[in-house]
Amino acid sequence: MADIVTTTTIADNPREAVFAFQYQYVDTGNESAVTKIDVSSLVNNSNGEPCTGVRILECWWIIQGMTVEVLADASTDVIVMHLAESQQGYHNFEKFGGLPSTSSYGTSPTGDVKFTTTGSAAAGDAYQVVLRVAKEY
């Protein structure tokens, strides 16, 4: 039986998007650079231009039994945030416009957001992460 993984788009408009990500270990193991936000699939701006990257404005998380790395996709993925094992928390980066755009990290960035987990190996290991992001065009 596979691990239980869901992505829910709570909001997606030309200015920003909000996503909820859930993962529960069953028997598969860690996620490795799994795409969570594909910027090319987000709503275009009013000029019809596609989203090329996002800036993380806020992050809420609850993690049990593993760590979660939030990555900016590039030739070599870049860790944007490291969410520690068995922790819960909230970060607000909105006061200064959010973290740098995911399209600005590394070499050949795609703008996509990926997750990698480490330490997932027992029943009950899980995460819930919510990201509110500003869109870049």
PDB file of C-alpha atoms in Angstrom:
ATOM      1  CA  MET A   1       0.000   0.000   0.000  1.00  0.00           C
ATOM      2  CA  ALA A   2       1.378   3.396  -0.974  1.00  0.00           C
ATOM      3  CA  ASP A   3       1.939   6.376   1.292  1.00  0.00           C
ATOM      4  CA  ILE A   4      -0.974   8.818   1.491  1.00  0.00           C
ATOM      5  CA  VAL A   5      -0.112  12.083  -0.269  1.00  0.00           C
ATOM      6  CA  THR A   6      -2.444  14.952  -1.146  1.00  0.00           C
ATOM      7  CA  THR A   7      -2.074  18.459  -2.505  1.00  0.00           C
ATOM      8  CA  THR A   8      -5.000  20.841  -2.184  1.00  0.00           C
ATOM      9  CA  THR A   9      -5.156  24.167  -3.984  1.00  0.00           C
ATOM     10  CA  ILE A  10      -7.005  26.444  -1.573  1.00  0.00           C
ATOM     11  CA  ALA A  11      -6.731  29.562  -3.760  1.00  0.00           C
ATOM     12  CA  ASP A  12      -5.118  30.456  -7.083  1.00  0.00           C
ATOM     13  CA  ASN A  13      -5.607  33.923  -8.542  1.00  0.00           C
ATOM     14  CA  PRO A  14      -3.375  36.157 -10.674  1.00  0.00           C
ATOM     15  CA  ARG A  15      -1.623  37.623  -7.613  1.00  0.00           C
ATOM     16  CA  GLU A  16      -1.112  34.719  -5.219  1.00  0.00           C
ATOM     17  CA  ALA A  17      -1.886  31.076  -4.442  1.00  0.00           C
ATOM     18  CA  VAL A  18      -2.402  28.995  -1.305  1.00  0.00           C
ATOM     19  CA  PHE A  19      -1.688  25.267  -1.098  1.00  0.00           C
ATOM     20  CA  ALA A  20      -2.070  22.580   1.568  1.00  0.00           C
ATOM     21  CA  PHE A  21       0.169  19.512   1.406  1.00  0.00           C
ATOM     22  CA  GLN A  22      -0.387  16.338   3.423  1.00  0.00           C
ATOM     23  CA  TYR A  23       1.719  13.209   3.659  1.00  0.00           C
ATOM     24  CA  GLN A  24       1.307  10.101   5.804  1.00  0.00           C
ATOM     25  CA  TYR A  25       3.813   7.253   5.819  1.00  0.00           C
ATOM     26  CA  VAL A  26       2.382   3.806   5.092  1.00  0.00           C
ATOM     27  CA  ASP A  27       5.235   1.763   3.610  1.00  0.00           C
ATOM     28  CA  THR A  28       6.917   3.580   0.725  1.00  0.00           C
ATOM     29  CA  GLY A  29       9.510   5.805   2.409  1.00  0.00           C
ATOM     30  CA  ASN A  30      10.789   9.295   1.899  1.00  0.00           C
ATOM     31  CA  GLU A  31       9.816  11.734  -0.806  1.00  0.00           C
ATOM     32  CA  SER A  32      12.748  12.821  -2.944  1.00  0.00           C
ATOM     33  CA  ALA A  33      12.433  16.170  -4.754  1.00  0.00           C
ATOM     34  CA  VAL A  34       8.705  15.676  -5.444  1.00  0.00           C
ATOM     35  CA  THR A  35       7.106  18.587  -7.315  1.00  0.00           C
ATOM     36  CA  LYS A  36       4.487  20.245  -5.122  1.00  0.00           C
ATOM     37  CA  ILE A  37       3.921  23.510  -7.004  1.00  0.00           C
ATOM     38  CA  ASP A  38       4.234  23.425 -10.792  1.00  0.00           C
ATOM     39  CA  VAL A  39       4.232  27.141 -11.619  1.00  0.00           C
ATOM     40  CA  SER A  40       3.316  26.503 -15.277  1.00  0.00           C
ATOM     41  CA  SER A  41      -0.041  25.077 -14.121  1.00  0.00           C
ATOM     42  CA  LEU A  42      -1.050  28.150 -12.088  1.00  0.00           C
ATOM     43  CA  VAL A  43      -3.521  30.811 -13.215  1.00  0.00           C
ATOM     44  CA  ASN A  44      -2.011  33.320 -15.662  1.00  0.00           C
ATOM     45  CA  ASN A  45      -1.941  37.055 -14.941  1.00  0.00           C
ATOM     46  CA  SER A  46      -4.423  39.496 -16.529  1.00  0.00           C
ATOM     47  CA  ASN A  47      -2.161  39.826 -19.604  1.00  0.00           C
ATOM     48  CA  GLY A  48      -2.225  36.069 -20.129  1.00  0.00           C
ATOM     49  CA  GLU A  49       1.415  35.645 -19.053  1.00  0.00           C
ATOM     50  CA  PRO A  50       2.271  32.364 -17.294  1.00  0.00           C
ATOM     51  CA  CYS A  51       3.681  32.261 -13.773  1.00  0.00           C
ATOM     52  CA  THR A  52       7.473  31.745 -13.775  1.00  0.00           C
ATOM     53  CA  GLY A  53       8.164  31.520 -10.029  1.00  0.00           C
ATOM     54  CA  VAL A  54       6.753  32.128  -6.564  1.00  0.00           C
ATOM     55  CA  ARG A  55       7.844  33.927  -3.391  1.00  0.00           C
ATOM     56  CA  ILE A  56       6.841  32.185  -0.162  1.00  0.00           C
ATOM     57  CA  LEU A  57       4.908  34.692   1.951  1.00  0.00           C
ATOM     58  CA  GLU A  58       3.712  32.411   4.767  1.00  0.00           C
ATOM     59  CA  CYS A  59       4.235  28.821   5.875  1.00  0.00           C
ATOM     60  CA  TRP A  60       2.377  26.795   8.509  1.00  0.00           C
ATOM     61  CA  TRP A  61       3.509  23.257   9.343  1.00  0.00           C
ATOM     62  CA  ILE A  62       3.006  20.281  11.614  1.00  0.00           C
ATOM     63  CA  ILE A  63       5.553  17.481  11.224  1.00  0.00           C
ATOM     64  CA  GLN A  64       5.816  14.159  13.052  1.00  0.00           C
ATOM     65  CA  GLY A  65       8.790  11.807  12.794  1.00  0.00           C
ATOM     66  CA  MET A  66      10.588  13.306   9.770  1.00  0.00           C
ATOM     67  CA  THR A  67      12.051  16.489   8.321  1.00  0.00           C
ATOM     68  CA  VAL A  68      10.784  18.336   5.272  1.00  0.00           C
ATOM     69  CA  GLU A  69      12.984  20.364   2.950  1.00  0.00           C
ATOM     70  CA  VAL A  70      11.189  22.888   0.744  1.00  0.00           C
ATOM     71  CA  LEU A  71      13.231  23.174  -2.452  1.00  0.00           C
ATOM     72  CA  ALA A  72      13.471  25.558  -5.400  1.00  0.00           C
ATOM     73  CA  ASP A  73      13.802  23.411  -8.527  1.00  0.00           C
ATOM     74  CA  ALA A  74      17.004  24.021 -10.502  1.00  0.00           C
ATOM     75  CA  SER A  75      19.804  21.965 -12.073  1.00  0.00           C
ATOM     76  CA  THR A  76      20.777  21.278  -8.472  1.00  0.00           C
ATOM     77  CA  ASP A  77      17.775  21.924  -6.207  1.00  0.00           C
ATOM     78  CA  VAL A  78      18.253  24.621  -3.571  1.00  0.00           C
ATOM     79  CA  ILE A  79      16.871  24.318  -0.018  1.00  0.00           C
ATOM     80  CA  VAL A  80      14.597  27.302   0.599  1.00  0.00           C
ATOM     81  CA  MET A  81      13.306  26.160   4.003  1.00  0.00           C
ATOM     82  CA  HIS A  82      14.168  23.268   6.313  1.00  0.00           C
ATOM     83  CA  LEU A  83      11.281  22.204   8.544  1.00  0.00           C
ATOM     84  CA  ALA A  84      12.631  20.241  11.504  1.00  0.00           C
ATOM     85  CA  GLU A  85      11.564  16.818  12.742  1.00  0.00           C
ATOM     86  CA  SER A  86       8.532  16.579  15.030  1.00  0.00           C
ATOM     87  CA  GLN A  87       7.922  20.324  15.079  1.00  0.00           C
ATOM     88  CA  GLN A  88       5.096  22.687  14.340  1.00  0.00           C
ATOM     89  CA  GLY A  89       5.327  26.324  13.459  1.00  0.00           C
ATOM     90  CA  TYR A  90       4.534  29.362  11.415  1.00  0.00           C
ATOM     91  CA  HIS A  91       6.751  31.751   9.447  1.00  0.00           C
ATOM     92  CA  ASN A  92       5.581  35.051   8.009  1.00  0.00           C
ATOM     93  CA  PHE A  93       7.884  36.569   5.389  1.00  0.00           C
ATOM     94  CA  GLU A  94       5.290  39.023   4.075  1.00  0.00           C
ATOM     95  CA  LYS A  95       6.715  42.111   5.833  1.00  0.00           C
ATOM     96  CA  PHE A  96       9.636  42.160   3.385  1.00  0.00           C
ATOM     97  CA  GLY A  97       7.821  40.782   0.337  1.00  0.00           C
ATOM     98  CA  GLY A  98       8.447  37.079   0.912  1.00  0.00           C
ATOM     99  CA  LEU A  99      11.449  34.875   0.320  1.00  0.00           C
ATOM    100  CA  PRO A 100      13.276  35.392  -2.996  1.00  0.00           C
ATOM    101  CA  SER A 101      11.501  34.030  -6.061  1.00  0.00           C
ATOM    102  CA  THR A 102      11.964  30.329  -6.717  1.00  0.00           C
ATOM    103  CA  SER A 103      13.022  31.339 -10.227  1.00  0.00           C
ATOM    104  CA  SER A 104      16.083  33.122  -8.788  1.00  0.00           C
ATOM    105  CA  TYR A 105      17.814  30.158  -7.102  1.00  0.00           C
ATOM    106  CA  GLY A 106      20.580  28.042  -8.617  1.00  0.00           C
ATOM    107  CA  THR A 107      21.419  27.317 -12.231  1.00  0.00           C
ATOM    108  CA  SER A 108      18.586  26.803 -14.751  1.00  0.00           C
ATOM    109  CA  PRO A 109      15.747  27.344 -12.238  1.00  0.00           C
ATOM    110  CA  THR A 110      12.240  26.257 -13.259  1.00  0.00           C
ATOM    111  CA  GLY A 111      10.388  28.216 -10.558  1.00  0.00           C
ATOM    112  CA  ASP A 112       8.742  25.017  -9.284  1.00  0.00           C
ATOM    113  CA  VAL A 113       8.616  24.058  -5.592  1.00  0.00           C
ATOM    114  CA  LYS A 114       9.591  20.547  -4.498  1.00  0.00           C
ATOM    115  CA  PHE A 115       9.677  18.680  -1.164  1.00  0.00           C
ATOM    116  CA  THR A 116      12.197  16.149   0.091  1.00  0.00           C
ATOM    117  CA  THR A 117      11.630  14.270   3.346  1.00  0.00           C
ATOM    118  CA  THR A 118      14.118  12.423   5.530  1.00  0.00           C
ATOM    119  CA  GLY A 119      13.485  10.047   8.409  1.00  0.00           C
ATOM    120  CA  SER A 120      10.074   8.771   7.337  1.00  0.00           C
ATOM    121  CA  ALA A 121       9.926   5.099   8.345  1.00  0.00           C
ATOM    122  CA  ALA A 122       7.232   4.474  10.941  1.00  0.00           C
ATOM    123  CA  ALA A 123       3.461   4.421  11.130  1.00  0.00           C
ATOM    124  CA  GLY A 124       2.283   7.860  12.200  1.00  0.00           C
ATOM    125  CA  ASP A 125       5.092   9.759  10.465  1.00  0.00           C
ATOM    126  CA  ALA A 126       3.333  12.603   8.695  1.00  0.00           C
ATOM    127  CA  TYR A 127       3.361  16.238   7.694  1.00  0.00           C
ATOM    128  CA  GLN A 128       0.873  18.961   6.962  1.00  0.00           C
ATOM    129  CA  VAL A 129       2.316  22.073   5.319  1.00  0.00           C
ATOM    130  CA  VAL A 130       0.417  25.122   4.068  1.00  0.00           C
ATOM    131  CA  LEU A 131       2.150  27.655   1.806  1.00  0.00           C
ATOM    132  CA  ARG A 132       0.846  31.050   0.750  1.00  0.00           C
ATOM    133  CA  VAL A 133       2.868  32.327  -2.192  1.00  0.00           C
ATOM    134  CA  ALA A 134       3.045  35.475  -4.303  1.00  0.00           C
ATOM    135  CA  LYS A 135       3.310  34.797  -8.018  1.00  0.00           C
ATOM    136  CA  GLU A 136       6.048  36.124 -10.309  1.00  0.00           C
ATOM    137  CA  TYR A 137       5.679  36.698 -14.048  1.00  0.00           C
TER     138      TYR A 137
END
